[in-house]
Amino acid sequence: MVEFSGIRSKMYKACLKEFPHAREEDIEIMEKYLVPKKDETILEVGAGSGIFSKPLANIVKKLIVSDPSKEQLDEIKLLQLKNIELIEQGADTLTLKSETVNAIWSFGAMHHCFNKTKAFQNFAKVLKKSGRLVLADVWCGSKLAKHFDTQVAKFCVTGHEVAFWTDEFAESLCFLTGFEKPKILDLQIQWKFKSKKDIGIFLYKIHAMTKTTPENCLKGAEEILGIEKKKGLYCLNWPMKIIVSKKI
Ligand SMILES: C[S@@+](CC[C@H](N)C(=O)[O-])C[C@H]1O[C@@H](n2cnc3c(N)ncnc32)[C@H](O)[C@@H]1O
């Protein structure tokens, strides 16, 4: 079963439309660490409803957008961008030809992939020599992992059984599948909102936490992740890490 389908996907897409500015920092992170160039072909993995796809497609020659959920990808189809190719595949089921892409980008998706070894073998196959691998995701032991395991696993309509990362496993995967020793960097992301109430609504929708209320989502976020007010905006801490490596 594809997890991001039905109500889970509907709420995800609606949420990102309702709060189009909350995740602007994520786009800056993509530009900073991926450094996409205009003559490149990039593969986006676990693209969801395409928060990065439009800005990326505006920079590069070709963007191959992948996700195992057709419903998530349908949103990207609506963009009708000529240099985007959509493929309904997970990281572990990619069937692209060898040495077709300059770089791979993924954000917040790989913890849904249970066969990361297969995924990294696929990445090594489809990347050209010295191609870049840039993956931002959730780490074991982080406050974000606690948020997912405490709140989302309990209240999400589909549940949330996932496989978060460790530095050691990321390094082992790179070693085993033909990548350079990765740089693994902390991302102290903050998602930004006009009111605290919006944070509860955002989390309720983005995680489809239909088994609780937006008020309870906000309470959990304040206790586990922390919220601070800066320049008139409420900033929700969203601590992730990023793996940056290169095919040898
Ligand atoms: C939390 S969403 C993130 C989407 C998008 N990258 C973003 O930042 O908004 C996770 C996405 O991972 C996708 N996914 C699930 N299993 C996957 C797999 N094995 N490989 C790649 N992506 C997967 C889901 O369909 C979903 O769209």
PDB file of C-alpha atoms and ligand atoms in Angstrom:
ATOM      1  CA  MET A   1       0.000   0.000   0.000  1.00  0.00           C
ATOM      2  CA  VAL A   2       1.253   3.507  -0.813  1.00  0.00           C
ATOM      3  CA  GLU A   3       1.237   5.383   2.488  1.00  0.00           C
ATOM      4  CA  PHE A   4       0.792   8.878   1.054  1.00  0.00           C
ATOM      5  CA  SER A   5      -2.556   8.287  -0.611  1.00  0.00           C
ATOM      6  CA  GLY A   6      -6.179   9.173   0.145  1.00  0.00           C
ATOM      7  CA  ILE A   7      -6.721  11.521   3.064  1.00  0.00           C
ATOM      8  CA  ARG A   8      -2.988  11.559   4.003  1.00  0.00           C
ATOM      9  CA  SER A   9      -2.029  12.944   0.595  1.00  0.00           C
ATOM     10  CA  LYS A  10      -5.058  15.277   0.373  1.00  0.00           C
ATOM     11  CA  MET A  11      -4.230  16.891   3.721  1.00  0.00           C
ATOM     12  CA  TYR A  12      -0.508  17.137   2.855  1.00  0.00           C
ATOM     13  CA  LYS A  13      -1.219  18.981  -0.376  1.00  0.00           C
ATOM     14  CA  ALA A  14      -3.875  21.231   1.191  1.00  0.00           C
ATOM     15  CA  CYS A  15      -1.525  22.143   4.043  1.00  0.00           C
ATOM     16  CA  LEU A  16       1.311  23.276   1.787  1.00  0.00           C
ATOM     17  CA  LYS A  17      -1.162  25.384  -0.204  1.00  0.00           C
ATOM     18  CA  GLU A  18      -2.594  26.971   2.943  1.00  0.00           C
ATOM     19  CA  PHE A  19       0.867  27.838   4.335  1.00  0.00           C
ATOM     20  CA  PRO A  20       2.980  28.589   1.234  1.00  0.00           C
ATOM     21  CA  HIS A  21       5.634  30.557   3.157  1.00  0.00           C
ATOM     22  CA  ALA A  22       6.137  28.334   6.222  1.00  0.00           C
ATOM     23  CA  ARG A  23       8.912  26.252   4.633  1.00  0.00           C
ATOM     24  CA  GLU A  24      10.852  28.897   2.727  1.00  0.00           C
ATOM     25  CA  GLU A  25      14.012  28.011   4.670  1.00  0.00           C
ATOM     26  CA  ASP A  26      13.877  24.478   3.180  1.00  0.00           C
ATOM     27  CA  ILE A  27      14.224  25.916  -0.330  1.00  0.00           C
ATOM     28  CA  GLU A  28      17.267  27.943   0.777  1.00  0.00           C
ATOM     29  CA  ILE A  29      18.795  24.742   2.179  1.00  0.00           C
ATOM     30  CA  MET A  30      18.237  22.949  -1.124  1.00  0.00           C
ATOM     31  CA  GLU A  31      19.963  25.771  -3.018  1.00  0.00           C
ATOM     32  CA  LYS A  32      22.850  25.959  -0.522  1.00  0.00           C
ATOM     33  CA  TYR A  33      23.749  22.258  -0.353  1.00  0.00           C
ATOM     34  CA  LEU A  34      22.631  20.922  -3.738  1.00  0.00           C
ATOM     35  CA  VAL A  35      23.883  23.943  -5.714  1.00  0.00           C
ATOM     36  CA  PRO A  36      21.834  23.051  -8.831  1.00  0.00           C
ATOM     37  CA  LYS A  37      23.226  24.328 -12.142  1.00  0.00           C
ATOM     38  CA  LYS A  38      21.451  25.298 -15.321  1.00  0.00           C
ATOM     39  CA  ASP A  39      22.978  22.599 -17.562  1.00  0.00           C
ATOM     40  CA  GLU A  40      22.238  19.736 -15.142  1.00  0.00           C
ATOM     41  CA  THR A  41      19.785  16.855 -14.908  1.00  0.00           C
ATOM     42  CA  ILE A  42      18.658  16.394 -11.307  1.00  0.00           C
ATOM     43  CA  LEU A  43      16.715  13.517  -9.747  1.00  0.00           C
ATOM     44  CA  GLU A  44      14.373  14.449  -6.894  1.00  0.00           C
ATOM     45  CA  VAL A  45      13.527  11.501  -4.617  1.00  0.00           C
ATOM     46  CA  GLY A  46      10.337  11.383  -2.525  1.00  0.00           C
ATOM     47  CA  ALA A  47       9.272  14.728  -3.964  1.00  0.00           C
ATOM     48  CA  GLY A  48       5.815  14.667  -2.397  1.00  0.00           C
ATOM     49  CA  SER A  49       3.574  17.382  -3.805  1.00  0.00           C
ATOM     50  CA  GLY A  50       6.563  19.292  -5.164  1.00  0.00           C
ATOM     51  CA  ILE A  51       7.600  22.047  -2.761  1.00  0.00           C
ATOM     52  CA  PHE A  52      11.119  21.912  -4.288  1.00  0.00           C
ATOM     53  CA  SER A  53      10.138  20.853  -7.807  1.00  0.00           C
ATOM     54  CA  LYS A  54       9.091  24.244  -9.151  1.00  0.00           C
ATOM     55  CA  PRO A  55      12.120  26.215  -7.886  1.00  0.00           C
ATOM     56  CA  LEU A  56      14.450  23.400  -8.983  1.00  0.00           C
ATOM     57  CA  ALA A  57      12.900  23.076 -12.446  1.00  0.00           C
ATOM     58  CA  ASN A  58      13.299  26.833 -12.872  1.00  0.00           C
ATOM     59  CA  ILE A  59      17.073  26.444 -12.444  1.00  0.00           C
ATOM     60  CA  VAL A  60      18.094  23.180 -14.128  1.00  0.00           C
ATOM     61  CA  LYS A  61      17.910  21.777 -17.650  1.00  0.00           C
ATOM     62  CA  LYS A  62      15.931  18.706 -16.652  1.00  0.00           C
ATOM     63  CA  LEU A  63      14.281  17.556 -13.421  1.00  0.00           C
ATOM     64  CA  ILE A  64      13.235  13.947 -12.909  1.00  0.00           C
ATOM     65  CA  VAL A  65      10.713  13.945 -10.080  1.00  0.00           C
ATOM     66  CA  SER A  66      10.108  10.635  -8.307  1.00  0.00           C
ATOM     67  CA  ASP A  67       7.718   9.515  -5.582  1.00  0.00           C
ATOM     68  CA  PRO A  68       5.921   6.177  -5.053  1.00  0.00           C
ATOM     69  CA  SER A  69       2.614   8.021  -4.577  1.00  0.00           C
ATOM     70  CA  LYS A  70       0.753   8.951  -7.768  1.00  0.00           C
ATOM     71  CA  GLU A  71      -1.527  11.251  -5.778  1.00  0.00           C
ATOM     72  CA  GLN A  72       1.415  13.257  -4.480  1.00  0.00           C
ATOM     73  CA  LEU A  73       2.856  13.536  -8.013  1.00  0.00           C
ATOM     74  CA  ASP A  74      -0.492  14.629  -9.501  1.00  0.00           C
ATOM     75  CA  GLU A  75       0.067  18.032  -7.893  1.00  0.00           C
ATOM     76  CA  ILE A  76       3.380  18.406  -9.756  1.00  0.00           C
ATOM     77  CA  LYS A  77       1.760  17.407 -13.043  1.00  0.00           C
ATOM     78  CA  LEU A  78      -0.468  20.472 -12.655  1.00  0.00           C
ATOM     79  CA  LEU A  79       2.631  22.697 -12.902  1.00  0.00           C
ATOM     80  CA  GLN A  80       2.856  21.643 -16.582  1.00  0.00           C
ATOM     81  CA  LEU A  81       6.580  22.363 -16.729  1.00  0.00           C
ATOM     82  CA  LYS A  82       8.198  20.997 -19.889  1.00  0.00           C
ATOM     83  CA  ASN A  83      11.516  20.099 -18.268  1.00  0.00           C
ATOM     84  CA  ILE A  84       9.922  17.907 -15.553  1.00  0.00           C
ATOM     85  CA  GLU A  85       9.613  14.134 -16.020  1.00  0.00           C
ATOM     86  CA  LEU A  86       7.499  12.336 -13.413  1.00  0.00           C
ATOM     87  CA  ILE A  87       8.231   8.795 -12.287  1.00  0.00           C
ATOM     88  CA  GLU A  88       6.031   6.909  -9.846  1.00  0.00           C
ATOM     89  CA  GLN A  89       8.834   5.063  -8.032  1.00  0.00           C
ATOM     90  CA  GLY A  90      10.428   4.940  -4.615  1.00  0.00           C
ATOM     91  CA  ALA A  91      14.158   5.296  -3.941  1.00  0.00           C
ATOM     92  CA  ASP A  92      14.348   1.512  -3.630  1.00  0.00           C
ATOM     93  CA  THR A  93      12.424   0.779  -6.845  1.00  0.00           C
ATOM     94  CA  LEU A  94      14.032   3.255  -9.261  1.00  0.00           C
ATOM     95  CA  THR A  95      14.431   1.939 -12.802  1.00  0.00           C
ATOM     96  CA  LEU A  96      16.226   4.879 -14.457  1.00  0.00           C
ATOM     97  CA  LYS A  97      19.059   4.105 -16.852  1.00  0.00           C
ATOM     98  CA  SER A  98      22.687   4.107 -15.669  1.00  0.00           C
ATOM     99  CA  GLU A  99      24.595   7.380 -15.396  1.00  0.00           C
ATOM    100  CA  THR A 100      21.732   9.679 -16.341  1.00  0.00           C
ATOM    101  CA  VAL A 101      21.762  12.325 -13.588  1.00  0.00           C
ATOM    102  CA  ASN A 102      24.259  14.887 -12.258  1.00  0.00           C
ATOM    103  CA  ALA A 103      22.840  15.029  -8.748  1.00  0.00           C
ATOM    104  CA  ILE A 104      20.174  13.584  -6.454  1.00  0.00           C
ATOM    105  CA  TRP A 105      18.103  15.648  -3.994  1.00  0.00           C
ATOM    106  CA  SER A 106      15.736  14.418  -1.299  1.00  0.00           C
ATOM    107  CA  PHE A 107      14.141  16.079   1.728  1.00  0.00           C
ATOM    108  CA  GLY A 108      12.167  14.355   4.495  1.00  0.00           C
ATOM    109  CA  ALA A 109      11.456  11.216   2.477  1.00  0.00           C
ATOM    110  CA  MET A 110      14.176   8.610   3.031  1.00  0.00           C
ATOM    111  CA  HIS A 111      12.918   7.634   6.514  1.00  0.00           C
ATOM    112  CA  HIS A 112       9.952   6.086   4.658  1.00  0.00           C
ATOM    113  CA  CYS A 113      12.299   3.843   2.666  1.00  0.00           C
ATOM    114  CA  PHE A 114      12.975   0.535   4.454  1.00  0.00           C
ATOM    115  CA  ASN A 115      15.481  -0.788   1.910  1.00  0.00           C
ATOM    116  CA  LYS A 116      18.077   1.963   2.033  1.00  0.00           C
ATOM    117  CA  THR A 117      20.795  -0.371   0.738  1.00  0.00           C
ATOM    118  CA  LYS A 118      18.830  -0.935  -2.466  1.00  0.00           C
ATOM    119  CA  ALA A 119      18.104   2.814  -2.641  1.00  0.00           C
ATOM    120  CA  PHE A 120      21.830   3.705  -2.419  1.00  0.00           C
ATOM    121  CA  GLN A 121      22.680   1.041  -5.030  1.00  0.00           C
ATOM    122  CA  ASN A 122      20.092   2.669  -7.300  1.00  0.00           C
ATOM    123  CA  PHE A 123      21.529   6.135  -6.578  1.00  0.00           C
ATOM    124  CA  ALA A 124      25.063   4.930  -7.467  1.00  0.00           C
ATOM    125  CA  LYS A 125      23.729   3.430 -10.700  1.00  0.00           C
ATOM    126  CA  VAL A 126      21.804   6.457 -11.989  1.00  0.00           C
ATOM    127  CA  LEU A 127      24.410   9.077 -11.024  1.00  0.00           C
ATOM    128  CA  LYS A 128      27.158  10.057 -13.423  1.00  0.00           C
ATOM    129  CA  LYS A 129      30.760   9.788 -12.155  1.00  0.00           C
ATOM    130  CA  SER A 130      31.353  12.341  -9.337  1.00  0.00           C
ATOM    131  CA  GLY A 131      27.576  12.948  -9.219  1.00  0.00           C
ATOM    132  CA  ARG A 132      26.319  14.561  -5.995  1.00  0.00           C
ATOM    133  CA  LEU A 133      24.057  12.932  -3.424  1.00  0.00           C
ATOM    134  CA  VAL A 134      22.302  15.390  -1.087  1.00  0.00           C
ATOM    135  CA  LEU A 135      19.745  13.957   1.346  1.00  0.00           C
ATOM    136  CA  ALA A 136      18.081  15.855   4.198  1.00  0.00           C
ATOM    137  CA  ASP A 137      16.149  13.734   6.682  1.00  0.00           C
ATOM    138  CA  VAL A 138      15.301  12.830  10.292  1.00  0.00           C
ATOM    139  CA  TRP A 139      17.903  11.405  12.691  1.00  0.00           C
ATOM    140  CA  CYS A 140      17.467   8.855  15.499  1.00  0.00           C
ATOM    141  CA  GLY A 141      17.647  10.499  18.922  1.00  0.00           C
ATOM    142  CA  SER A 142      16.707  13.984  17.646  1.00  0.00           C
ATOM    143  CA  LYS A 143      13.802  16.032  18.984  1.00  0.00           C
ATOM    144  CA  LEU A 144      12.211  15.632  15.568  1.00  0.00           C
ATOM    145  CA  ALA A 145      12.364  11.824  15.828  1.00  0.00           C
ATOM    146  CA  LYS A 146      10.728  12.192  19.272  1.00  0.00           C
ATOM    147  CA  HIS A 147       7.974  14.343  17.743  1.00  0.00           C
ATOM    148  CA  PHE A 148       7.307  11.719  15.063  1.00  0.00           C
ATOM    149  CA  ASP A 149       7.437   8.730  17.412  1.00  0.00           C
ATOM    150  CA  THR A 150       5.367  10.389  20.160  1.00  0.00           C
ATOM    151  CA  GLN A 151       2.830  12.445  18.238  1.00  0.00           C
ATOM    152  CA  VAL A 152       2.658  11.371  14.616  1.00  0.00           C
ATOM    153  CA  ALA A 153       2.902   7.606  15.195  1.00  0.00           C
ATOM    154  CA  LYS A 154      -0.038   7.841  17.608  1.00  0.00           C
ATOM    155  CA  PHE A 155      -2.324  10.285  15.820  1.00  0.00           C
ATOM    156  CA  CYS A 156      -1.613  10.046  12.060  1.00  0.00           C
ATOM    157  CA  VAL A 157      -4.428   8.423  10.097  1.00  0.00           C
ATOM    158  CA  THR A 158      -1.958   5.915   8.562  1.00  0.00           C
ATOM    159  CA  GLY A 159       0.326   5.514  11.588  1.00  0.00           C
ATOM    160  CA  HIS A 160       4.019   6.377  11.131  1.00  0.00           C
ATOM    161  CA  GLU A 161       6.314   3.361  11.164  1.00  0.00           C
ATOM    162  CA  VAL A 162       9.592   4.580   9.720  1.00  0.00           C
ATOM    163  CA  ALA A 163      13.387   4.113   9.793  1.00  0.00           C
ATOM    164  CA  PHE A 164      15.304   7.195  10.947  1.00  0.00           C
ATOM    165  CA  TRP A 165      19.030   7.641  10.289  1.00  0.00           C
ATOM    166  CA  THR A 166      22.227   7.384  12.273  1.00  0.00           C
ATOM    167  CA  ASP A 167      25.534   8.943  11.165  1.00  0.00           C
ATOM    168  CA  GLU A 168      27.111   5.509  11.295  1.00  0.00           C
ATOM    169  CA  PHE A 169      24.569   3.838   9.022  1.00  0.00           C
ATOM    170  CA  ALA A 170      24.764   6.690   6.496  1.00  0.00           C
ATOM    171  CA  GLU A 171      28.565   6.298   6.430  1.00  0.00           C
ATOM    172  CA  SER A 172      28.299   2.517   6.040  1.00  0.00           C
ATOM    173  CA  LEU A 173      25.834   2.831   3.153  1.00  0.00           C
ATOM    174  CA  CYS A 174      28.159   5.256   1.351  1.00  0.00           C
ATOM    175  CA  PHE A 175      31.114   2.917   1.934  1.00  0.00           C
ATOM    176  CA  LEU A 176      29.196  -0.119   0.638  1.00  0.00           C
ATOM    177  CA  THR A 177      27.671   1.445  -2.463  1.00  0.00           C
ATOM    178  CA  GLY A 178      30.496   3.494  -3.966  1.00  0.00           C
ATOM    179  CA  PHE A 179      30.145   6.947  -2.428  1.00  0.00           C
ATOM    180  CA  GLU A 180      32.746   9.177  -0.755  1.00  0.00           C
ATOM    181  CA  LYS A 181      32.669   9.398   3.065  1.00  0.00           C
ATOM    182  CA  PRO A 182      29.697  11.737   3.537  1.00  0.00           C
ATOM    183  CA  LYS A 183      29.648  15.081   5.272  1.00  0.00           C
ATOM    184  CA  ILE A 184      26.741  14.927   7.728  1.00  0.00           C
ATOM    185  CA  LEU A 185      25.638  18.348   8.890  1.00  0.00           C
ATOM    186  CA  ASP A 186      23.053  19.625  11.372  1.00  0.00           C
ATOM    187  CA  LEU A 187      20.197  21.665   9.953  1.00  0.00           C
ATOM    188  CA  GLN A 188      18.658  23.915  12.590  1.00  0.00           C
ATOM    189  CA  ILE A 189      15.570  24.604  10.494  1.00  0.00           C
ATOM    190  CA  GLN A 190      12.697  26.759  11.699  1.00  0.00           C
ATOM    191  CA  TRP A 191       9.305  26.689   9.996  1.00  0.00           C
ATOM    192  CA  LYS A 192       7.599  30.087  10.264  1.00  0.00           C
ATOM    193  CA  PHE A 193       4.007  31.062  11.024  1.00  0.00           C
ATOM    194  CA  LYS A 194       1.946  34.206  11.668  1.00  0.00           C
ATOM    195  CA  SER A 195       0.301  32.738  14.801  1.00  0.00           C
ATOM    196  CA  LYS A 196       0.828  29.889  17.234  1.00  0.00           C
ATOM    197  CA  LYS A 197      -2.583  28.534  16.334  1.00  0.00           C
ATOM    198  CA  ASP A 198      -1.368  28.150  12.731  1.00  0.00           C
ATOM    199  CA  ILE A 199       1.386  25.800  13.921  1.00  0.00           C
ATOM    200  CA  GLY A 200      -1.230  23.423  15.391  1.00  0.00           C
ATOM    201  CA  ILE A 201      -3.271  23.537  12.185  1.00  0.00           C
ATOM    202  CA  PHE A 202      -0.167  23.036  10.010  1.00  0.00           C
ATOM    203  CA  LEU A 203       1.022  19.980  11.952  1.00  0.00           C
ATOM    204  CA  TYR A 204      -2.483  18.520  12.125  1.00  0.00           C
ATOM    205  CA  LYS A 205      -2.730  18.717   8.344  1.00  0.00           C
ATOM    206  CA  ILE A 206       0.789  17.954   7.177  1.00  0.00           C
ATOM    207  CA  HIS A 207       0.872  14.753   9.243  1.00  0.00           C
ATOM    208  CA  ALA A 208      -2.855  13.984   8.824  1.00  0.00           C
ATOM    209  CA  MET A 209      -3.180  13.664  12.623  1.00  0.00           C
ATOM    210  CA  THR A 210      -6.913  13.077  12.426  1.00  0.00           C
ATOM    211  CA  LYS A 211      -6.921  11.056  15.656  1.00  0.00           C
ATOM    212  CA  THR A 212      -6.303  14.217  17.687  1.00  0.00           C
ATOM    213  CA  THR A 213      -6.922  17.988  17.440  1.00  0.00           C
ATOM    214  CA  PRO A 214      -4.847  20.908  16.100  1.00  0.00           C
ATOM    215  CA  GLU A 215      -4.715  22.235  19.706  1.00  0.00           C
ATOM    216  CA  ASN A 216      -3.113  19.006  20.889  1.00  0.00           C
ATOM    217  CA  CYS A 217      -0.662  19.073  17.946  1.00  0.00           C
ATOM    218  CA  LEU A 218       0.427  22.564  19.033  1.00  0.00           C
ATOM    219  CA  LYS A 219       0.831  21.472  22.669  1.00  0.00           C
ATOM    220  CA  GLY A 220       3.017  18.529  21.629  1.00  0.00           C
ATOM    221  CA  ALA A 221       5.126  20.726  19.354  1.00  0.00           C
ATOM    222  CA  GLU A 222       5.716  23.295  22.113  1.00  0.00           C
ATOM    223  CA  GLU A 223       6.778  20.598  24.558  1.00  0.00           C
ATOM    224  CA  ILE A 224       8.938  18.509  22.214  1.00  0.00           C
ATOM    225  CA  LEU A 225      10.256  20.768  19.424  1.00  0.00           C
ATOM    226  CA  GLY A 226      10.015  24.254  20.933  1.00  0.00           C
ATOM    227  CA  ILE A 227       8.655  27.468  19.413  1.00  0.00           C
ATOM    228  CA  GLU A 228      10.277  30.901  19.545  1.00  0.00           C
ATOM    229  CA  LYS A 229       9.044  34.306  18.441  1.00  0.00           C
ATOM    230  CA  LYS A 230      11.350  36.226  16.093  1.00  0.00           C
ATOM    231  CA  LYS A 231      10.598  39.366  14.081  1.00  0.00           C
ATOM    232  CA  GLY A 232       6.857  38.966  14.674  1.00  0.00           C
ATOM    233  CA  LEU A 233       6.752  35.336  13.462  1.00  0.00           C
ATOM    234  CA  TYR A 234       6.333  32.106  15.433  1.00  0.00           C
ATOM    235  CA  CYS A 235       9.232  29.788  14.560  1.00  0.00           C
ATOM    236  CA  LEU A 236       8.839  26.028  15.022  1.00  0.00           C
ATOM    237  CA  ASN A 237      12.135  24.185  15.495  1.00  0.00           C
ATOM    238  CA  TRP A 238      12.527  21.406  12.908  1.00  0.00           C
ATOM    239  CA  PRO A 239      15.965  19.868  13.535  1.00  0.00           C
ATOM    240  CA  MET A 240      17.122  17.629  10.680  1.00  0.00           C
ATOM    241  CA  LYS A 241      20.491  16.558   9.252  1.00  0.00           C
ATOM    242  CA  ILE A 242      21.820  16.489   5.722  1.00  0.00           C
ATOM    243  CA  ILE A 243      24.059  13.915   4.026  1.00  0.00           C
ATOM    244  CA  VAL A 244      26.330  15.357   1.346  1.00  0.00           C
ATOM    245  CA  SER A 245      28.391  12.905  -0.692  1.00  0.00           C
ATOM    246  CA  LYS A 246      29.685  12.145  -4.176  1.00  0.00           C
ATOM    247  CA  LYS A 247      29.797   9.026  -6.318  1.00  0.00           C
ATOM    248  CA  ILE A 248      33.384   7.815  -6.509  1.00  0.00           C
TER     249      ILE A 248
HETATM  250  C1  LIG B   1       7.038  13.822   4.326  1.00  0.00           C
HETATM  251  S1  LIG B   1       6.826  13.613   2.585  1.00  0.00           S
HETATM  252  C2  LIG B   1       8.090  14.723   1.965  1.00  0.00           C
HETATM  253  C3  LIG B   1       7.756  15.234   0.603  1.00  0.00           C
HETATM  254  C4  LIG B   1       8.620  16.377   0.081  1.00  0.00           C
HETATM  255  N1  LIG B   1       9.992  15.985  -0.106  1.00  0.00           N
HETATM  256  C5  LIG B   1       8.545  17.571   0.994  1.00  0.00           C
HETATM  257  O1  LIG B   1       9.579  17.951   1.578  1.00  0.00           O
HETATM  258  O2  LIG B   1       7.465  18.140   1.129  1.00  0.00           O
HETATM  259  C6  LIG B   1       7.521  12.021   2.316  1.00  0.00           C
HETATM  260  C7  LIG B   1       7.393  11.516   0.887  1.00  0.00           C
HETATM  261  O3  LIG B   1       8.171  10.320   0.772  1.00  0.00           O
HETATM  262  C8  LIG B   1       7.523   9.473  -0.118  1.00  0.00           C
HETATM  263  N2  LIG B   1       8.015   8.093   0.038  1.00  0.00           N
HETATM  264  C9  LIG B   1       7.455   7.052   0.698  1.00  0.00           C
HETATM  265  N3  LIG B   1       8.196   5.944   0.549  1.00  0.00           N
HETATM  266  C10 LIG B   1       9.273   6.290  -0.219  1.00  0.00           C
HETATM  267  C11 LIG B   1      10.389   5.578  -0.746  1.00  0.00           C
HETATM  268  N4  LIG B   1      10.566   4.278  -0.503  1.00  0.00           N
HETATM  269  N5  LIG B   1      11.282   6.252  -1.514  1.00  0.00           N
HETATM  270  C12 LIG B   1      11.110   7.571  -1.767  1.00  0.00           C
HETATM  271  N6  LIG B   1      10.076   8.299  -1.286  1.00  0.00           N
HETATM  272  C13 LIG B   1       9.169   7.673  -0.535  1.00  0.00           C
HETATM  273  C14 LIG B   1       6.037   9.647   0.206  1.00  0.00           C
HETATM  274  O4  LIG B   1       5.173   9.190  -0.825  1.00  0.00           O
HETATM  275  C15 LIG B   1       5.965  11.144   0.474  1.00  0.00           C
HETATM  276  O5  LIG B   1       5.559  11.864  -0.666  1.00  0.00           O
END
